Coordinates of C-alpha atoms in Angstrom, one line a residue:
X1 CA 28.8 46.2 61.0
X2 CA 25.8 44.0 59.0
X3 CA 28.0 40.7 59.9
X4 CA 28.1 41.4 63.1
X5 CA 24.6 42.1 63.4
X6 CA 23.9 38.7 61.5
X7 CA 26.5 36.9 63.3
X8 CA 24.8 37.9 66.1
X9 CA 21.2 37.0 65.4
X10 CA 22.5 33.4 64.3
X11 CA 24.3 32.5 67.8
X12 CA 21.1 34.0 69.1
X13 CA 18.4 31.8 67.2
X14 CA 20.6 28.7 66.6
X15 CA 22.6 27.6 69.4
X16 CA 22.1 24.7 70.8
X17 CA 18.8 25.3 69.0
X18 CA 18.1 20.3 69.2
X19 CA 19.2 20.3 72.8
X20 CA 17.0 23.7 74.4
X21 CA 14.4 23.3 75.1
X22 CA 14.8 19.2 75.4
X23 CA 11.1 18.3 76.0
X24 CA 7.9 17.8 74.4
X25 CA 4.7 19.4 74.7
X26 CA 1.4 18.1 73.7
X27 CA 1.6 20.5 71.2
X28 CA 4.0 19.8 69.7
X29 CA 2.8 15.7 69.4
X30 CA 0.3 16.7 68.1
X31 CA 1.9 19.1 65.0
X32 CA 4.2 16.1 64.2
X33 CA 0.7 13.8 63.9
X34 CA 0.0 16.9 61.4
X35 CA 3.5 16.2 59.6
X36 CA 2.9 12.7 59.8
X37 CA 0.0 12.4 58.4
X38 CA 1.0 14.2 54.9
X39 CA 4.4 12.4 54.8
X40 CA 1.8 9.8 54.6
X41 CA 0.1 11.3 51.3
X42 CA -2.9 12.9 54.2
X43 CA -3.0 16.6 53.0
X44 CA -5.3 18.6 54.1
X45 CA -6.1 22.2 54.2
X46 CA -7.1 22.8 58.3
X47 CA -5.6 20.5 60.1
X48 CA -8.0 19.9 63.3
X49 CA -6.1 18.7 66.5
X50 CA -5.6 20.1 69.3
X51 CA -8.3 23.2 68.5
X52 CA -7.8 23.5 64.7
X53 CA -3.7 24.7 62.5
X54 CA -3.9 26.9 59.5
X55 CA -1.7 24.9 56.7
X56 CA 1.4 26.7 56.1
X57 CA 3.8 25.7 59.0
X58 CA 2.8 22.0 59.3
X59 CA 3.6 21.9 55.0
X60 CA 6.8 23.7 55.7
X61 CA 7.6 21.2 58.6
X62 CA 6.8 18.3 55.7
X63 CA 9.5 19.9 54.1
X64 CA 11.7 20.0 56.0
X65 CA 11.4 16.9 57.6
X66 CA 11.7 15.2 54.4
X67 CA 15.2 17.2 53.1
X68 CA 16.9 17.2 56.4
X69 CA 15.6 16.3 59.5
X70 CA 13.5 13.8 59.6
X71 CA 10.1 14.0 61.6
X72 CA 11.4 15.7 65.3
X73 CA 10.8 18.4 67.9
X74 CA 13.5 19.6 65.8
X75 CA 12.0 20.1 62.5
X76 CA 9.4 22.2 64.2
X77 CA 12.4 24.2 65.8
X78 CA 14.1 25.1 62.7
X79 CA 11.1 26.0 60.6
X80 CA 9.9 28.2 64.0
X81 CA 13.7 29.5 63.4
X82 CA 13.1 29.6 59.8
X83 CA 9.9 32.2 60.2
X84 CA 12.1 34.4 62.5
X85 CA 14.6 34.5 60.4
X86 CA 13.1 35.4 57.0
X87 CA 11.2 38.4 58.6
X88 CA 14.1 40.2 60.3
X89 CA 14.8 41.8 56.0
X90 CA 11.7 43.0 56.7
X91 CA 12.3 45.1 60.3
X92 CA 15.0 46.4 58.3
X93 CA 13.7 47.7 55.5
X94 CA 10.1 48.7 57.8
X95 CA 13.0 50.6 60.4
X96 CA 14.9 52.3 56.6
X97 CA 10.8 53.2 55.7
X98 CA 9.8 54.9 59.0
X99 CA 13.9 56.0 58.9
X100 CA 17.5 55.3 58.2
X101 CA 19.2 52.7 57.7
X102 CA 20.6 52.7 60.7
X103 CA 17.4 52.6 62.2
X104 CA 16.5 49.4 60.4
X105 CA 19.9 48.2 61.8
X106 CA 19.0 48.6 65.4
X107 CA 15.9 47.2 64.7
X108 CA 17.3 43.8 63.3
X109 CA 19.4 43.4 65.6
X110 CA 17.1 44.1 68.7
X111 CA 13.8 41.7 67.1
X112 CA 17.1 38.7 66.4
X113 CA 18.3 38.7 70.1
X114 CA 14.7 40.2 71.6
X115 CA 13.5 37.1 74.2
X116 CA 10.1 36.8 73.6
X117 CA 11.2 35.6 69.3
X118 CA 13.9 33.4 71.2
X119 CA 11.9 32.0 72.7
X120 CA 9.1 31.5 70.3
X121 CA 10.9 29.6 67.9
X122 CA 13.7 27.5 70.5
X123 CA 9.6 26.0 71.5
X124 CA 9.0 25.3 67.7
X125 CA 5.9 27.3 68.1
X126 CA 4.1 28.8 64.5
X127 CA 3.2 31.9 66.1
X128 CA 6.6 33.2 64.8
X129 CA 4.6 33.6 61.5
X130 CA 2.6 36.3 63.2
X131 CA 5.7 38.5 62.8
X132 CA 6.9 36.9 59.1
X133 CA 4.1 37.8 57.4
X134 CA 2.4 41.5 59.2
X135 CA 6.2 43.0 59.1
X136 CA 6.4 42.3 55.0
X137 CA 2.2 43.4 54.9
X138 CA 2.4 46.3 56.6
X139 CA 6.1 47.5 54.7
X140 CA 4.6 47.3 51.2
X141 CA 1.9 48.7 52.3
X142 CA 3.0 51.6 53.7
X143 CA 5.8 52.3 51.0
X144 CA 3.0 51.4 48.5
X145 CA 0.9 54.7 50.4
X146 CA 4.0 56.7 50.2
X147 CA 4.8 55.7 46.7
X148 CA 1.7 54.9 44.7
X149 CA 2.8 52.1 43.8
X150 CA 0.3 49.8 42.3
X151 CA 2.6 46.6 42.5
X152 CA 3.4 47.3 46.3
X153 CA -0.3 46.8 46.7
X154 CA -0.1 43.9 45.1
X155 CA 2.5 42.1 47.4
X156 CA 1.0 43.5 50.3
X157 CA -1.9 41.6 49.5
X158 CA 0.5 39.0 49.2
X159 CA 2.0 38.4 51.5
X160 CA -1.9 39.0 53.2
X161 CA -2.6 35.8 51.8
X162 CA -0.4 33.8 52.8
X163 CA -0.3 34.8 56.2
X164 CA -4.0 33.7 56.3
X165 CA -2.6 30.1 56.4
X166 CA -0.1 30.9 58.6
X167 CA -1.2 31.4 62.3
X168 CA -5.2 31.2 64.1
X169 CA -4.1 35.2 65.2
X170 CA -3.3 36.9 61.8
X171 CA -6.7 37.2 61.2
X172 CA -6.2 40.6 62.2
X173 CA -4.8 41.4 59.8
X174 CA -6.9 42.7 56.9
X175 CA -8.9 45.2 59.5
X176 CA -5.3 46.0 60.1
X177 CA -4.8 47.1 56.3
X178 CA -7.7 48.6 56.0
X179 CA -7.3 50.8 58.7

């Protein structure tokens, strides 16, 4: 069952990734300009193009561009898909924490084949970095509250801090954690 879910999710996220969708928007071009700046040695902790961006997605795109695919639209898609796929283990853990292993597997299945996550990642949008860090933050906070384990709270803080470098709307998460 686990292998079938993994295969199905990978199919939905990766099939014809290089050609669907075929064209970039101006937002993608500006992201690639930021990636190009990094590859030319111009580093930043905030990228001001197109109303600004946090650095994590851009630096990971530069890393992927250097090692694998070059600076292209596919680079942005690969990083977005990686973010989405890395979210799934924490979705499983959240489902398991709230219900059972079966609930966790169903949550991964539905999140893995969901329309909106697939579209967002295929468009190479950094929005996939929101759940990438929201899921572990919530998981470790919930587990820490249930088990009173200091290390869980520390891991929640690490995920929260990384998330603040991933996508602008994540700035609401510190308030959600306090609540």
